[in-house]
Amino acid sequence: MTKTPKGLRLHIGIFGKRNAGKSSILNALTKQQVSIVSDQAGTTTDPVEKPMELLPLGPVLFIDTAGIDDEGALGALRIEKSRRVMDRLDIALIVIEGEKWDHFEDLLLGEFRKRETPVIIVINKTDLYGREFSELFAKLEEKKLPYVLVSAKEESGILELKQRLLKSVPADFVNEQEIIGDIVRDGETAILVVPIDKEAPKGRLILPQVQTIRNILDSDACCMVVKERELAAALEMLKTPPKIVVTDSQAFLKVAADTPDDILMTSFSVLFARKQGDLLEMVRGTLAIDDLKSGDKILIAEACTHHPIAEDIGRVKIPRWLTQYTGAKLTFEHIQGHDFPPDLSSYSLVIHCGACMTNRREVLSRIMTCKAAAVPITNYGLTIAYSLGIFERALRPFDFAYDYWRNRNRGQKD
Amino acid sequence: MTKTPKGLRLHIGIFGKRNAGKSSILNALTKQQVSIVSDQAGTTTDPVEKPMELLPLGPVLFIDTAGIDDEGALGALRIEKSRRVMDRLDIALIVIEGEKWDHFEDLLLGEFRKRETPVIIVINKTDLYGREFSELFAKLEEKKLPYVLVSAKEESGILELKQRLLKSVPADFVNEQEIIGDIVRDGETAILVVPIDKEAPKGRLILPQVQTIRNILDSDACCMVVKERELAAALEMLKTPPKIVVTDSQAFLKVAADTPDDILMTSFSVLFARKQGDLLEMVRGTLAIDDLKSGDKILIAEACTHHPIAEDIGRVKIPRWLTQYTGAKLTFEHIQGHDFPPDLSSYSLVIHCGACMTNRREVLSRIMTCKAAAVPITNYGLTIAYSLGIFERALRPFDFAYDYWRNRNRGQKD
């Protein structure tokens, strides 16, 4: 986290009158987070900056602009400083107590409209004021302003606020993670292993394979594409070994066997757990496989409804591998498409597909829902790697996830 | 042509009463064709087989089943033989004189319906009987039978018959040409050069590139994908040189310079002239560039309406290169989409796009239309290669086209 420069973090400003509860909202948001790096005290006139990892959204910088409804000379200075904050925001939260919207909020809104900054209205203190503000709701809906009802004190509405934040995050921030271009650099080579079985689309490749090739080219690197049967010959053919071999999860064991141990190896599905979701969160989720016991229910979630290969993996292979690995009598339930159950409390684990046909925003939203319900979530590729005993190797290309796994293992052995 | 086994040829049966004009239809179809390999005389009871190259449809076997409306014992034997012919047909032509459809044609039709063989009704001798057969037309339309009005004697309607044949050809025959799998074999390597410019689709590759990768994998070969800047390094990296380097036409000159002369080199566009059209016909068409003179009008035809890269090539680069090469003042007209002008007589040349987003049937249909109008047709990649002086090299991977070009050049020099 310390590696993320301030400028690359998502900047979220928190605005509102004094006593609207801005700080308590911020505290509720940051609760359960990995850490708050800096909690520097601002002067009374300075906005307070709080860089943090808002999981699974990534690194954000909250800027708390307390009390700009002050009167007098000090107030004018604060307003000036707040204006400068506005200029660098990605999202603005306007926090109000109950329905207390007046000319001050109109003024703020005007500033954000001028700057085309996405705004979320946080209606706080529902514990005191209730949740029925039909006049305010009508006004916000007319202005097309998204709003969330929150009680920071009771910590209700916090998941909804996070989901709403995720929806408002500019696409650049959500999609900035490269597929593989940060692993394979200028002049290096990656080998992609693409099995051609009856599930492969006629005369083509599937989208994540094409996207990975493109990302390698964008990185000024060379990309070799082979079937699993040709991998050994391809490795033999190169004067310099490739930086990494990436395989379809289904060929994991053969590819692991054919790739010398000093060459990185992983699967498309692990690359896309990072690209399209949150790898660390899913690594944590994968470890919950060890806690599974007979009678546990597992939700297998597929983002699209039409991919024939997914059915085979999700309905047959993963249940079989998991049952073999755990030795437990497990129950599997399947969902497809955009419906993710709001109540996950009956599940011990969620296993998501590679999510190649959905977007990162949707996967992050599902991870948030799982986190809020304290249900671990993983994906197909990680589950397969774990069941087959090649989890550590598949994580090695990803420092942060590999370190997490190694530290945890060390912790368990001590 | 002698290389095509009889079983791989498209089998077209010609049926009809004696004197309907079956033989003259066959002669009219085969006029202007490269050659009729065999014109073996059949016995009076045997169907006559005529293997030939029906350009640009490919190798076909016409089976002429003369006179099965005969009476008597000889007629019964003929009917038996004709039935056996029916069992192996891909398309059946029923030839009738004018509107002379009776129970005999109904009988034939019943046999083809049983076998689910596509049928085309050829209404012959319009020179004698005219073209107004409203009762027959209504009957054929009710039965959903396609029909063509022909005068074999006057050679009218022959193009329409060929176009109709093309429409009825089973997809397997039209699309059987591999992209590159017959050039790159088991254990060999192909390098694909994919420039990433601002026209490249975001985060992906274009379809012909993906299809080419897939075809290489299907051929049990290795595929290396690089940008043009990395080609030299990729060639250096391989212990054994690749069989072929394929580039986007736009990087032709740099790739030709970086690829040693003993390695095959061509472009995606030339591969797709063969896959999606007829390479030999387009090579012939390309040579017409040398005959262009000031005042000539050229039709640039793009199959799709939305590809931004195509506009740049078709509207700017190709006109510029052609003008530079010929030194003539040429006029260019552009069409996009599925509308191909029926009257091509005012054009000296048709230059077609790579046709990656259309199908071979449509391109062959356009080639037929051009041939009938005696207007040469070529495509973008061949035109670029010719203008840049690397035509011979780009054809070398394709024996038949290369031989044609070499023989023609030798002929000119003699």
mmCIF file of C-alpha atoms in Angstrom, chain A residues 179 186-189 194 196-197 200-205 207 210-227 229-230 233-240, chain B residues 179 186-189 194 196-197 200-205 207 210-227 229-230 233-240:
data_model
loop_
_atom_site.group_PDB
_atom_site.id
_atom_site.type_symbol
_atom_site.label_atom_id
_atom_site.label_comp_id
_atom_site.label_asym_id
_atom_site.label_seq_id
_atom_site.Cartn_x
_atom_site.Cartn_y
_atom_site.Cartn_z
ATOM 1 C CA ILE A 179 -3.298 -8.638 -17.079
ATOM 2 C CA ASP A 186 10.255 -5.320 -22.784
ATOM 3 C CA GLY A 187 12.218 -8.008 -24.612
ATOM 4 C CA GLU A 188 10.955 -10.907 -22.490
ATOM 5 C CA THR A 189 8.798 -13.785 -23.667
ATOM 6 C CA VAL A 194 -4.210 -22.895 -25.047
ATOM 7 C CA ILE A 196 -7.999 -26.915 -28.092
ATOM 8 C CA ASP A 197 -10.728 -29.237 -26.932
ATOM 9 C CA ALA A 200 -12.998 -24.226 -27.602
ATOM 10 C CA PRO A 201 -14.932 -21.817 -29.846
ATOM 11 C CA LYS A 202 -14.833 -22.718 -33.542
ATOM 12 C CA GLY A 203 -11.859 -21.178 -35.319
ATOM 13 C CA ARG A 204 -11.060 -18.716 -32.555
ATOM 14 C CA LEU A 205 -9.632 -18.230 -29.092
ATOM 15 C CA LEU A 207 -11.485 -13.542 -24.996
ATOM 16 C CA VAL A 210 -6.771 -12.774 -26.788
ATOM 17 C CA GLN A 211 -6.616 -10.048 -24.135
ATOM 18 C CA THR A 212 -3.521 -11.639 -22.613
ATOM 19 C CA ILE A 213 -1.749 -11.801 -25.990
ATOM 20 C CA ARG A 214 -2.573 -8.154 -26.583
ATOM 21 C CA ASN A 215 -1.341 -7.115 -23.144
ATOM 22 C CA ILE A 216 1.978 -8.893 -23.803
ATOM 23 C CA LEU A 217 2.361 -7.017 -27.109
ATOM 24 C CA ASP A 218 1.534 -3.753 -25.354
ATOM 25 C CA SER A 219 4.396 -4.528 -22.997
ATOM 26 C CA ASP A 220 6.874 -4.745 -25.933
ATOM 27 C CA ALA A 221 7.342 -8.456 -25.195
ATOM 28 C CA CYS A 222 7.042 -11.594 -27.333
ATOM 29 C CA CYS A 223 4.154 -13.975 -26.968
ATOM 30 C CA MET A 224 4.285 -17.626 -27.917
ATOM 31 C CA VAL A 225 1.010 -19.524 -28.170
ATOM 32 C CA VAL A 226 0.916 -23.330 -28.148
ATOM 33 C CA LYS A 227 -1.295 -26.240 -27.250
ATOM 34 C CA ARG A 229 1.181 -30.968 -26.305
ATOM 35 C CA GLU A 230 3.607 -28.522 -27.967
ATOM 36 C CA ALA A 233 8.975 -28.348 -27.841
ATOM 37 C CA ALA A 234 8.354 -24.612 -27.533
ATOM 38 C CA LEU A 235 10.458 -24.386 -24.367
ATOM 39 C CA GLU A 236 13.188 -26.341 -26.133
ATOM 40 C CA MET A 237 13.021 -23.990 -29.111
ATOM 41 C CA LEU A 238 13.842 -20.789 -27.242
ATOM 42 C CA LYS A 239 17.452 -19.735 -26.703
ATOM 43 C CA THR A 240 16.418 -17.801 -23.567
ATOM 44 C CA ILE B 179 -5.857 -20.058 -43.401
ATOM 45 C CA ASP B 186 3.321 -30.138 -36.960
ATOM 46 C CA GLY B 187 6.321 -28.937 -34.965
ATOM 47 C CA GLU B 188 6.961 -25.845 -37.089
ATOM 48 C CA THR B 189 6.662 -22.243 -35.994
ATOM 49 C CA VAL B 194 0.704 -7.464 -35.247
ATOM 50 C CA ILE B 196 -0.438 -1.973 -32.354
ATOM 51 C CA ASP B 197 -1.379 1.453 -33.639
ATOM 52 C CA ALA B 200 -6.037 -1.495 -33.171
ATOM 53 C CA PRO B 201 -9.107 -2.414 -31.118
ATOM 54 C CA LYS B 202 -8.745 -1.646 -27.404
ATOM 55 C CA GLY B 203 -7.227 -4.538 -25.473
ATOM 56 C CA ARG B 204 -7.732 -7.106 -28.237
ATOM 57 C CA LEU B 205 -6.606 -8.352 -31.612
ATOM 58 C CA LEU B 207 -10.466 -11.332 -35.899
ATOM 59 C CA VAL B 210 -7.082 -14.515 -33.841
ATOM 60 C CA GLN B 211 -8.281 -16.937 -36.526
ATOM 61 C CA THR B 212 -4.730 -17.312 -37.831
ATOM 62 C CA ILE B 213 -3.369 -18.093 -34.337
ATOM 63 C CA ARG B 214 -6.085 -20.667 -33.887
ATOM 64 C CA ASN B 215 -5.412 -22.281 -37.254
ATOM 65 C CA ILE B 216 -1.709 -22.602 -36.364
ATOM 66 C CA LEU B 217 -2.607 -24.315 -33.080
ATOM 67 C CA ASP B 218 -4.983 -26.618 -34.937
ATOM 68 C CA SER B 219 -2.031 -27.586 -37.112
ATOM 69 C CA ASP B 220 -0.012 -28.714 -34.012
ATOM 70 C CA ALA B 221 2.444 -25.883 -34.673
ATOM 71 C CA CYS B 222 3.789 -23.055 -32.482
ATOM 72 C CA CYS B 223 2.697 -19.486 -32.972
ATOM 73 C CA MET B 224 4.753 -16.491 -31.944
ATOM 74 C CA VAL B 225 3.041 -13.100 -31.857
ATOM 75 C CA VAL B 226 5.048 -9.857 -31.800
ATOM 76 C CA LYS B 227 4.843 -6.227 -32.805
ATOM 77 C CA ARG B 229 9.542 -3.630 -33.499
ATOM 78 C CA GLU B 230 10.143 -6.980 -31.745
ATOM 79 C CA ALA B 233 14.533 -10.057 -31.561
ATOM 80 C CA ALA B 234 11.986 -12.848 -31.966
ATOM 81 C CA LEU B 235 13.813 -14.240 -35.000
ATOM 82 C CA GLU B 236 17.062 -14.073 -33.039
ATOM 83 C CA MET B 237 15.452 -15.897 -30.118
ATOM 84 C CA LEU B 238 14.494 -19.066 -32.002
ATOM 85 C CA LYS B 239 16.981 -21.922 -32.338
ATOM 86 C CA THR B 240 15.253 -23.039 -35.552
#
